Amino acid sequence: MLLGVNIDHVATIRQARKGIEPDPVMAATLAILGGADGITVHLREDRRHIQDRDLNMLKDFVPVELNLEMAATKEMIGIAIKTRPDFVTLVPEKRQELTTEGGLDVGAQKTHIREAIKKIHAAGIPVSLFINPEPDGIHIAKQIGADMVEIHTGMYANARGTKKEKELTRVANSVRDAVDIGLLVNAGHGLNYDNVSRIASIEGLRGLYIGHSIVSRAVLIGMERAVREMKELIIKAGGKS
Ligand code: PXP
C-alpha cells in the first residue's frame, strides 16, 4: 500500500513568519528518504500554507507521485494544467475551515465536477475525488468520470466507542463498493499513529494520504537534535554552557 505524505503543515510553520524555513521542498526530500511513495500538497485559494512556488519546485524535484489537492475552481484547474502533477484530488474548500471538513458533495455538484474532470483529463491528468464513505457518492464519482476516489476517514478518526466500529465498517464497505465498480481507491484524513493500522488492513486500498500526524511527530522527534545543534553553536562561539 502506498503512503502519500501531505506536507502542507511544514508550509504552515514557514508562513507563521512568512520566511523561507522550513522549506516544504526539503521536507518532501526527507519524506521520500523515509519511504514516502508520494507527496501531497493542497494549494488553497487563500494560499495559507503551500505557495505556487512550492508546487512548481515540487513538480521539478519530487521523483515520486505528486498529488495536487485543490478546489474545482477555474484558477486551480488552470494551475493544474500548467503544472501537470501526477494526479489531482478535488476537495471542497471553505475559507473559514481549519482543514478540509467533509468530502465533496458530488450529488449536488455533479455537473460542475464533471466539467472540471473533463478539463483536467483533457490535459492527460488523472483525477481523484475526496468523498465521504457513502455508496451514493461512490457511484456518482464513477458516473462523472473520476479515475480514483479518496475515502474520507475523518469520521472514523474522530469517533469514540461503538461509533468507531460503525465508522470503520462504513469505510471498509465504501472501499469494497468502489473497487467493485472499477475505481482506484485511497483513504485519508485524520489518520495517526494510533488509528492507522485498522484502515491499512482494509483490502483493496491503493494508498493512504497522511499529513498532520506525520508533521507533528517530525517536530517532536526532531526537537532534541535541533536544540543540541543550537547549543553546540553557542558553546563553540564562547557562550558558557
Ligand atoms: N486527504 C485529504 C483530501 C485532505 O484534505 C487532507 C488534509 O489536507 C488529508 C488527506 C490529510 O489529512 P491529515 O492532515 O489529517 O492527515
XYZ file of N, CA and C and ligand atoms in Angstrom:
739
model
N 0.838 -1.201 0.000
C 0.000 0.000 0.000
C 0.883 1.265 0.000
N 0.472 2.243 -0.797
C 1.280 3.466 -0.912
C 1.037 4.406 0.282
N 2.081 5.139 0.645
C 1.914 6.212 1.625
C 2.215 7.545 0.948
N 1.188 8.364 0.831
C 1.364 9.723 0.320
C 1.447 10.665 1.519
N 2.523 11.425 1.583
C 2.717 12.314 2.735
C 2.321 13.745 2.357
N 1.393 14.284 3.136
C 0.933 15.666 2.909
C 1.827 16.616 3.726
N 2.519 17.512 3.017
C 3.500 18.381 3.689
C 2.979 19.816 3.892
N 1.669 20.006 3.775
C 1.084 21.353 3.945
C 1.553 22.036 5.225
N 1.608 21.251 6.318
C 1.854 21.904 7.607
C 3.314 22.252 7.852
N 4.196 21.779 6.994
C 5.564 22.302 7.012
C 5.486 23.748 6.521
N 4.687 23.951 5.489
C 4.494 25.312 4.965
C 3.736 26.188 5.960
N 2.844 25.575 6.760
C 2.120 26.361 7.776
C 3.119 26.988 8.746
N 4.129 26.219 9.148
C 5.140 26.744 10.090
C 5.935 27.865 9.411
N 6.298 27.659 8.164
C 7.029 28.711 7.439
C 6.192 29.991 7.337
N 4.916 29.825 6.998
C 4.060 31.003 6.791
C 3.784 31.757 8.092
N 4.046 31.105 9.249
C 3.869 31.814 10.527
C 4.790 33.025 10.587
N 5.934 32.956 9.869
C 6.866 34.092 9.809
C 6.982 34.661 8.391
N 6.290 34.029 7.467
C 6.374 34.404 6.037
C 7.837 34.468 5.582
N 8.646 33.504 6.066
C 10.067 33.472 5.722
C 10.374 32.344 4.742
N 11.557 31.759 4.902
C 11.950 30.712 3.943
C 12.119 29.338 4.597
N 11.984 29.264 5.944
C 12.123 27.960 6.588
C 10.960 27.668 7.533
N 10.634 26.370 7.662
C 11.173 25.202 6.971
C 10.642 25.128 5.535
N 11.501 24.659 4.639
C 11.127 24.593 3.231
C 10.397 23.276 2.934
N 9.163 23.339 2.464
C 8.430 22.103 2.157
C 9.117 21.227 1.099
N 9.931 21.863 0.256
C 10.618 21.056 -0.772
C 11.666 20.165 -0.098
N 12.371 20.733 0.900
C 13.331 19.912 1.647
C 12.597 18.845 2.449
N 11.459 19.217 3.012
C 10.665 18.240 3.777
C 10.229 17.085 2.873
N 9.888 17.410 1.632
C 9.475 16.359 0.690
C 10.631 15.400 0.438
N 11.837 15.959 0.259
C 13.013 15.116 0.004
C 13.253 14.169 1.184
N 13.145 14.705 2.404
C 13.369 13.867 3.588
C 12.249 12.820 3.743
N 11.026 13.214 3.419
C 9.903 12.262 3.492
C 10.141 11.105 2.519
N 10.682 11.437 1.356
C 10.950 10.393 0.358
C 12.067 9.472 0.869
N 13.095 10.056 1.507
C 14.158 9.233 2.104
C 13.580 8.288 3.159
N 12.543 8.758 3.849
C 11.895 7.931 4.866
C 10.966 6.879 4.284
N 10.729 6.915 2.987
C 9.907 5.873 2.367
C 8.595 6.362 1.771
N 8.354 7.671 1.765
C 7.097 8.171 1.174
C 7.017 7.749 -0.298
N 5.857 7.237 -0.683
C 5.650 6.847 -2.085
C 5.087 8.000 -2.893
N 4.639 9.018 -2.179
C 4.066 10.167 -2.868
C 4.087 11.380 -1.959
N 3.991 12.544 -2.590
C 3.926 13.806 -1.843
C 2.625 14.497 -2.249
N 1.897 14.975 -1.237
C 0.650 15.698 -1.494
C 0.765 17.126 -0.987
N 0.242 18.062 -1.778
C 0.082 19.433 -1.301
C -1.310 19.927 -1.686
N -1.864 20.734 -0.790
C -3.161 21.364 -1.073
C -2.882 22.844 -1.320
N -3.004 23.252 -2.577
C -2.849 24.677 -2.896
C -4.205 25.322 -2.660
N -4.312 26.045 -1.544
C -5.594 26.665 -1.192
C -5.747 28.007 -1.880
N -6.990 28.383 -2.097
C -7.243 29.675 -2.747
C -6.648 30.831 -1.951
N -6.642 30.723 -0.609
C -6.092 31.816 0.209
C -4.584 31.678 0.431
N -3.961 30.633 -0.132
C -2.503 30.392 -0.014
C -2.043 30.452 1.435
N -2.818 29.849 2.327
C -2.450 29.972 3.747
C -1.224 29.141 4.101
N -0.941 28.086 3.326
C 0.296 27.337 3.607
C 1.123 27.139 2.335
N 0.759 26.205 1.508
C 1.517 25.959 0.272
C 1.365 27.153 -0.688
N 2.499 27.549 -1.293
C 2.528 28.665 -2.245
C 2.736 28.110 -3.663
N 2.462 28.919 -4.650
C 2.626 28.486 -6.043
C 4.079 28.054 -6.309
N 5.009 28.782 -5.706
C 6.438 28.460 -5.858
C 6.731 27.039 -5.352
N 6.099 26.646 -4.238
C 6.323 25.300 -3.687
C 5.884 24.242 -4.699
N 4.693 24.452 -5.240
C 4.153 23.483 -6.188
C 5.078 23.352 -7.406
N 5.533 24.484 -7.926
C 6.409 24.434 -9.111
C 7.713 23.720 -8.806
N 8.292 24.010 -7.625
C 9.556 23.354 -7.282
C 9.353 21.860 -7.016
N 8.243 21.531 -6.359
C 7.977 20.111 -6.084
C 7.819 19.343 -7.388
N 7.175 19.975 -8.342
C 6.988 19.323 -9.647
C 8.354 18.994 -10.258
N 9.324 19.907 -10.088
C 10.650 19.675 -10.655
C 11.470 18.682 -9.843
N 11.309 18.679 -8.511
C 12.230 17.914 -7.665
C 11.697 16.589 -7.138
N 10.381 16.414 -7.119
C 9.837 15.197 -6.499
C 9.874 14.034 -7.490
N 10.649 12.981 -7.171
C 10.744 11.862 -8.102
C 9.628 10.831 -7.918
N 8.786 11.031 -6.890
C 7.666 10.101 -6.679
C 6.375 10.813 -7.079
N 5.258 10.124 -6.877
C 3.952 10.658 -7.282
C 3.631 12.000 -6.586
N 3.307 12.993 -7.374
C 2.906 14.291 -6.814
C 1.390 14.450 -6.981
N 0.720 14.584 -5.836
C -0.739 14.695 -5.810
C -1.109 16.131 -5.441
N -1.797 16.808 -6.345
C -2.234 18.183 -6.067
C -3.683 18.175 -5.611
N -3.876 18.526 -4.341
C -5.241 18.683 -3.822
C -5.690 20.098 -4.106
N -6.916 20.260 -4.546
C -7.387 21.608 -4.883
C -8.908 21.657 -5.016
N -9.439 22.852 -4.937
C -10.858 23.065 -5.203
C -11.052 23.084 -6.719
N -12.267 22.750 -7.148
C -12.539 22.697 -8.597
C -12.873 24.085 -9.135
N -11.941 25.028 -8.976
C -12.181 26.393 -9.467
C -11.412 26.603 -10.777
N -11.795 27.667 -11.482
C -11.161 27.974 -12.766
C -9.655 28.210 -12.569
N -9.328 28.982 -11.521
C -7.915 29.304 -11.269
C -7.110 28.025 -11.015
N -7.644 27.154 -10.146
C -6.892 25.942 -9.774
C -6.778 24.976 -10.949
N -7.826 24.875 -11.744
C -7.760 23.982 -12.910
C -6.664 24.478 -13.849
N -6.574 25.805 -14.023
C -5.521 26.393 -14.864
C -4.136 26.051 -14.329
N -3.983 26.146 -13.006
C -2.674 25.854 -12.389
C -2.333 24.368 -12.562
N -3.321 23.504 -12.363
C -3.079 22.058 -12.511
C -2.629 21.737 -13.939
N -3.300 22.322 -14.907
C -2.976 22.040 -16.319
C -1.561 22.524 -16.642
N -1.202 23.669 -16.066
C 0.135 24.220 -16.306
C 1.208 23.399 -15.579
N 0.923 22.975 -14.349
C 1.950 22.311 -13.520
C 2.076 20.822 -13.812
N 0.991 20.200 -14.185
C 0.962 18.784 -14.504
C 1.451 17.866 -13.374
N 0.711 17.851 -12.242
C 1.042 16.868 -11.199
C 0.694 15.468 -11.698
N 1.103 14.431 -10.943
C 0.775 13.063 -11.386
C -0.716 12.790 -11.313
N -1.367 13.388 -10.344
C -2.832 13.414 -10.361
C -3.346 14.553 -9.497
N -4.614 14.840 -9.694
C -5.277 15.913 -8.949
C -6.337 15.278 -8.052
N -6.411 15.733 -6.793
C -7.529 15.329 -5.943
C -8.412 16.548 -5.724
N -9.656 16.446 -6.168
C -10.598 17.556 -5.975
C -11.210 17.448 -4.580
N -11.157 18.564 -3.855
C -11.697 18.613 -2.489
C -12.601 19.842 -2.363
N -13.552 19.803 -1.415
C -14.323 21.023 -1.162
C -13.423 21.972 -0.382
N -13.674 23.256 -0.492
C -12.817 24.203 0.231
C -13.643 25.362 0.766
N -13.489 25.599 2.062
C -14.169 26.760 2.666
C -13.095 27.623 3.289
N -13.242 28.939 3.160
C -12.232 29.870 3.697
C -12.041 29.708 5.198
N -13.155 29.541 5.937
C -13.073 29.578 7.399
C -12.594 28.264 8.012
N -12.581 27.166 7.239
C -12.263 25.882 7.852
C -10.781 25.802 8.235
N -10.489 25.003 9.288
C -9.091 24.803 9.689
C -8.448 23.770 8.779
N -9.230 22.779 8.369
C -8.769 21.777 7.419
C -9.992 21.342 6.615
N -9.779 20.521 5.572
C -10.914 20.053 4.767
C -11.894 19.332 5.691
N -13.149 19.793 5.721
C -14.068 19.267 6.730
C -14.837 18.024 6.299
N -15.238 17.975 5.056
C -16.014 16.822 4.609
C -15.641 16.488 3.184
N -16.210 15.399 2.689
C -15.957 15.050 1.301
C -16.749 15.960 0.371
N -16.486 15.842 -0.919
C -17.222 16.610 -1.925
C -18.683 16.191 -1.923
N -19.569 17.128 -2.119
C -20.982 16.785 -2.294
C -21.185 16.519 -3.788
N -20.795 15.317 -4.211
C -20.799 15.024 -5.647
C -22.207 14.980 -6.231
N -23.196 14.699 -5.362
C -24.587 14.682 -5.825
C -25.022 16.084 -6.236
N -24.802 17.043 -5.340
C -25.250 18.417 -5.593
C -24.415 19.115 -6.664
N -23.155 18.705 -6.802
C -22.252 19.439 -7.704
C -21.831 18.624 -8.927
N -22.685 17.658 -9.228
C -22.401 16.706 -10.308
C -21.881 17.374 -11.592
N -22.658 18.350 -12.085
C -22.320 18.963 -13.370
C -21.001 19.714 -13.286
N -20.852 20.475 -12.218
C -19.644 21.277 -12.030
C -18.402 20.371 -11.956
N -18.504 19.300 -11.180
C -17.335 18.428 -11.001
C -17.050 17.644 -12.291
N -18.121 17.225 -12.972
C -17.924 16.513 -14.252
C -17.131 17.396 -15.231
N -17.525 18.662 -15.301
C -16.841 19.608 -16.203
C -15.373 19.775 -15.808
N -15.140 19.876 -14.487
C -13.755 20.042 -14.001
C -12.929 18.812 -14.383
N -13.490 17.629 -14.176
C -12.770 16.386 -14.507
C -12.433 16.362 -15.994
N -13.395 16.757 -16.820
C -13.188 16.766 -18.281
C -11.999 17.640 -18.651
N -11.950 18.841 -18.064
C -10.869 19.783 -18.401
C -9.525 19.236 -17.943
N -9.489 18.641 -16.772
C -8.207 18.127 -16.239
C -7.785 16.895 -17.056
N -8.749 16.066 -17.395
C -8.476 14.893 -18.240
C -7.927 15.303 -19.610
N -8.462 16.392 -20.141
C -8.022 16.837 -21.478
C -6.525 17.137 -21.478
N -5.976 17.442 -20.289
C -4.536 17.695 -20.181
C -3.784 16.406 -19.831
N -4.498 15.294 -19.800
C -3.854 13.998 -19.544
C -3.563 13.724 -18.081
N -4.280 14.428 -17.190
C -4.021 14.265 -15.747
C -5.181 13.486 -15.108
N -4.869 12.353 -14.430
C -5.931 11.599 -13.755
C -6.522 12.387 -12.572
N -7.770 12.083 -12.247
C -8.472 12.829 -11.191
C -9.043 11.894 -10.123
N -8.776 12.279 -8.876
C -9.348 11.582 -7.727
C -10.350 12.529 -7.055
N -11.409 11.980 -6.494
C -12.384 12.802 -5.755
C -12.371 12.407 -4.284
N -12.287 13.399 -3.414
C -12.322 13.153 -1.969
C -13.784 13.089 -1.551
N -14.226 11.907 -1.126
C -15.660 11.744 -0.844
C -15.893 11.061 0.507
N -17.070 11.283 1.042
C -17.449 10.635 2.297
C -17.698 9.144 2.048
N -17.593 8.317 3.101
C -17.802 6.870 2.919
C -19.275 6.506 2.757
N -19.865 6.924 1.623
C -21.289 6.676 1.359
C -21.459 6.122 -0.056
N -22.334 5.115 -0.221
C -22.479 4.448 -1.518
C -22.849 5.397 -2.666
N -23.748 6.359 -2.416
C -24.200 7.247 -3.495
C -23.039 7.993 -4.139
N -22.215 8.574 -3.285
C -21.081 9.371 -3.769
C -20.136 8.555 -4.630
N -19.942 7.316 -4.236
C -19.018 6.450 -4.969
C -19.536 6.193 -6.386
N -20.827 5.906 -6.484
C -21.397 5.639 -7.808
C -21.418 6.889 -8.686
N -21.700 8.018 -8.060
C -21.693 9.270 -8.836
C -20.274 9.582 -9.300
N -19.286 9.346 -8.431
C -17.877 9.608 -8.799
C -17.523 8.836 -10.076
N -17.945 7.592 -10.128
C -17.666 6.756 -11.306
C -18.389 7.323 -12.545
N -19.680 7.624 -12.329
C -20.522 8.160 -13.418
C -19.946 9.408 -14.072
N -19.372 10.296 -13.230
C -18.910 11.580 -13.776
C -17.458 11.535 -14.227
N -16.865 10.340 -14.219
C -15.576 10.166 -14.893
C -14.339 10.155 -14.022
N -14.497 10.074 -12.662
C -13.309 10.037 -11.799
C -12.517 8.749 -12.044
N -11.202 8.851 -11.916
C -10.345 7.662 -12.033
C -10.189 6.985 -10.677
N -10.218 7.830 -9.648
C -9.920 7.374 -8.291
C -10.841 8.081 -7.324
N -10.986 7.492 -6.137
C -11.624 8.216 -5.046
C -10.721 8.121 -3.820
N -10.815 9.119 -2.975
C -10.167 9.040 -1.666
C -11.283 9.059 -0.641
N -11.401 7.975 0.108
C -12.474 7.873 1.097
C -12.058 8.631 2.367
N -12.946 9.506 2.806
C -12.710 10.361 3.979
C -12.729 9.500 5.250
N -11.584 9.476 5.945
C -11.502 8.667 7.169
C -11.634 9.527 8.427
N -11.956 10.812 8.253
C -12.029 11.722 9.393
C -13.095 11.335 10.421
N -14.235 10.837 9.940
C -15.305 10.467 10.883
C -14.880 9.247 11.702
N -14.185 8.322 11.042
C -13.624 7.164 11.777
C -12.617 7.665 12.812
N -11.734 8.564 12.386
C -10.678 9.045 13.282
C -11.258 9.745 14.509
N -12.356 10.483 14.322
C -12.920 11.261 15.432
C -13.899 10.480 16.301
N -14.384 9.326 15.804
C -15.428 8.589 16.538
C -14.857 7.921 17.791
N -15.727 7.772 18.775
C -15.342 7.114 20.031
C -16.279 5.938 20.280
N -15.812 4.952 21.049
C -16.638 3.822 21.497
C -17.212 3.015 20.348
N -18.500 2.664 20.462
C -19.110 1.781 19.473
C -19.221 2.469 18.098
N -19.255 3.795 18.127
C -19.351 4.540 16.864
C -18.124 4.289 15.993
N -16.994 4.023 16.642
C -15.739 3.822 15.912
C -15.865 2.605 14.985
N -16.453 1.529 15.523
C -16.626 0.309 14.730
C -17.534 0.578 13.531
N -18.609 1.335 13.781
C -19.557 1.671 12.710
C -18.851 2.448 11.604
N -18.041 3.404 12.012
C -17.343 4.231 11.022
C -16.319 3.414 10.243
N -15.675 2.491 10.948
C -14.690 1.631 10.272
C -15.393 0.767 9.217
N -16.565 0.248 9.584
C -17.330 -0.578 8.645
C -17.753 0.256 7.434
N -18.157 1.516 7.695
C -18.555 2.382 6.568
C -17.385 2.583 5.606
N -16.190 2.781 6.156
C -15.016 2.976 5.292
C -14.732 1.685 4.517
N -14.724 0.549 5.222
C -14.399 -0.734 4.574
C -15.418 -1.049 3.469
N -16.713 -0.823 3.741
C -17.743 -1.084 2.726
C -17.577 -0.166 1.516
N -17.206 1.073 1.790
C -17.034 2.029 0.686
C -15.854 1.626 -0.194
N -14.789 1.172 0.448
C -13.617 0.730 -0.328
C -14.043 -0.434 -1.226
N -14.761 -1.388 -0.663
C -15.193 -2.552 -1.446
C -16.098 -2.130 -2.612
N -17.084 -1.269 -2.330
C -18.003 -0.799 -3.387
C -17.236 -0.122 -4.515
N -16.285 0.729 -4.132
C -15.548 1.491 -5.150
C -14.655 0.568 -5.981
N -14.003 -0.381 -5.324
C -13.156 -1.333 -6.057
C -14.030 -2.139 -7.029
N -15.204 -2.556 -6.541
C -16.111 -3.385 -7.355
C -16.549 -2.696 -8.641
N -16.661 -1.359 -8.614
C -17.093 -0.685 -9.850
C -15.901 -0.152 -10.657
N -14.708 -0.577 -10.259
C -13.538 -0.287 -11.093
C -12.806 1.006 -10.792
N -13.037 1.566 -9.614
C -12.287 2.774 -9.245
C -11.030 2.379 -8.470
N -9.977 3.182 -8.611
C -8.833 3.043 -7.710
C -9.238 3.736 -6.415
N -8.843 3.154 -5.277
C -9.367 3.677 -4.014
C -8.265 3.978 -2.996
N -8.266 5.227 -2.544
C -7.362 5.670 -1.496
C -8.194 6.032 -0.268
N -7.488 6.327 0.832
C -8.194 6.804 2.025
C -7.308 7.790 2.751
N -7.932 8.700 3.477
C -7.142 9.645 4.246
C -7.970 10.648 5.002
N -7.293 11.348 5.862
C -7.766 12.422 6.738
C -7.882 11.927 8.174
N -7.146 12.600 9.051
C -7.212 12.288 10.479
C -6.490 11.011 10.884
N -5.748 10.419 9.969
C -5.053 9.167 10.330
C -3.800 9.505 11.130
N -3.560 8.697 12.173
C -2.379 8.941 13.005
C -1.759 7.609 13.429
N -0.753 7.698 14.334
C -0.001 6.503 14.711
C -0.854 5.511 15.508
N -1.961 5.973 16.079
C -2.842 5.081 16.846
C -3.909 4.419 15.974
N -4.421 5.160 14.997
C -5.610 4.636 14.301
C -5.346 4.126 12.886
N -4.091 4.196 12.432
C -3.834 3.860 11.026
C -3.945 2.358 10.733
N -3.598 1.517 11.715
C -3.471 0.070 11.423
C -4.763 -0.540 10.905
N -5.878 -0.150 11.528
C -7.137 -0.795 11.118
C -7.557 -0.352 9.714
N -7.193 0.862 9.344
C -7.502 1.313 7.978
C -6.537 0.633 6.994
N -5.274 0.538 7.394
C -4.261 -0.054 6.498
C -4.532 -1.529 6.229
N -5.337 -2.164 7.077
C -5.599 -3.592 6.853
C -6.836 -3.821 5.967
N -7.471 -2.758 5.506
C -8.634 -2.918 4.610
C -8.145 -3.347 3.229
N -8.707 -4.436 2.760
C -8.288 -4.972 1.462
C -8.754 -4.089 0.301
N -7.918 -3.955 -0.686
C -8.318 -3.234 -1.892
C -7.835 -1.795 -1.938
N -7.368 -1.280 -0.806
C -6.906 0.116 -0.791
C -5.592 0.253 -1.554
N -5.519 1.308 -2.338
C -4.301 1.587 -3.102
C -3.298 2.376 -2.273
N -3.794 3.353 -1.506
C -2.870 4.194 -0.751
C -3.529 4.963 0.364
N -2.713 5.405 1.308
C -3.179 6.255 2.407
C -2.503 7.605 2.294
N -3.263 8.657 2.580
C -2.759 10.027 2.446
C -2.799 10.691 3.823
N -1.604 10.953 4.374
C -1.489 11.360 5.776
C -0.595 12.593 5.893
N -1.042 13.556 6.692
C -0.261 14.784 6.822
C 0.012 15.206 8.244
N -1.021 15.700 8.928
C -0.834 16.387 10.206
C -0.091 15.548 11.240
N -0.443 14.276 11.368
C 0.190 13.461 12.417
C 1.676 13.237 12.117
N 2.027 13.135 10.834
C 3.437 12.907 10.482
C 4.255 14.172 10.738
N 3.710 15.321 10.332
C 4.439 16.578 10.560
C 4.545 16.836 12.071
N 3.479 16.543 12.815
C 3.503 16.736 14.274
C 4.584 15.874 14.909
N 4.666 14.639 14.487
C 5.668 13.723 15.056
C 7.083 14.154 14.667
N 7.217 14.629 13.438
C 8.532 15.084 12.971
C 9.039 16.231 13.855
N 8.144 17.133 14.249
C 8.533 18.257 15.116
C 9.036 17.708 16.452
N 8.319 16.746 17.016
C 8.713 16.250 18.335
C 9.975 15.398 18.283
N 10.065 14.483 17.331
C 11.258 13.622 17.351
C 12.503 14.372 16.885
N 12.322 15.514 16.231
C 13.476 16.304 15.802
C 13.915 17.345 16.837
N 13.110 17.558 17.879
C 13.361 18.662 18.826
C 14.696 18.514 19.555
N 14.982 17.321 20.059
C 16.181 17.118 20.862
C 17.438 17.443 20.034
N 17.472 16.928 18.823
C 18.627 17.163 17.961
C 18.749 18.644 17.589
N 17.627 19.271 17.321
C 17.642 20.684 16.940
C 18.196 21.551 18.073
N 17.802 21.246 19.291
C 18.283 22.020 20.445
C 19.778 21.740 20.656
N 20.166 20.478 20.531
C 21.578 20.119 20.720
C 22.450 20.874 19.718
N 22.019 20.933 18.479
C 22.809 21.627 17.444
C 22.949 23.116 17.772
N 21.873 23.734 18.246
C 21.926 25.167 18.607
C 22.855 25.380 19.785
N 22.755 24.498 20.778
C 23.594 24.601 21.981
C 25.069 24.485 21.602
N 25.382 23.547 20.707
C 26.773 23.358 20.274
C 27.321 24.625 19.622
N 26.506 25.273 18.815
C 26.934 26.510 18.148
C 27.224 27.607 19.170
N 26.361 27.696 20.191
C 26.525 28.730 21.216
C 27.813 28.484 22.007
N 28.045 27.232 22.371
C 29.247 26.883 23.162
C 30.514 27.124 22.330
N 30.453 26.712 21.072
C 31.589 26.895 20.162
C 31.969 28.366 20.041
N 30.940 29.220 20.065
C 31.182 30.666 19.906
C 31.674 31.320 21.195
N 31.825 30.511 22.243
C 32.343 31.063 23.504
C 31.284 31.239 24.570
N 30.037 31.021 24.242
C 28.977 31.132 25.238
C 29.138 30.023 26.281
N 28.923 30.342 27.557
C 29.072 29.317 28.613
C 27.884 28.350 28.569
N 28.176 27.083 28.882
C 27.070 26.112 28.882
C 26.356 26.117 30.225
N -6.684 13.796 2.278
C -7.310 14.958 2.022
C -8.229 15.016 0.847
C -7.069 16.103 2.795
O -7.711 17.259 2.518
C -6.158 16.013 3.860
C -5.857 17.233 4.681
O -5.205 18.183 3.913
C -5.514 14.781 4.092
C -5.829 13.680 3.315
C -4.544 14.608 5.202
O -5.220 14.739 6.410
P -4.402 14.820 7.772
O -3.587 16.055 7.713
O -5.468 14.855 8.811
O -3.545 13.577 7.832
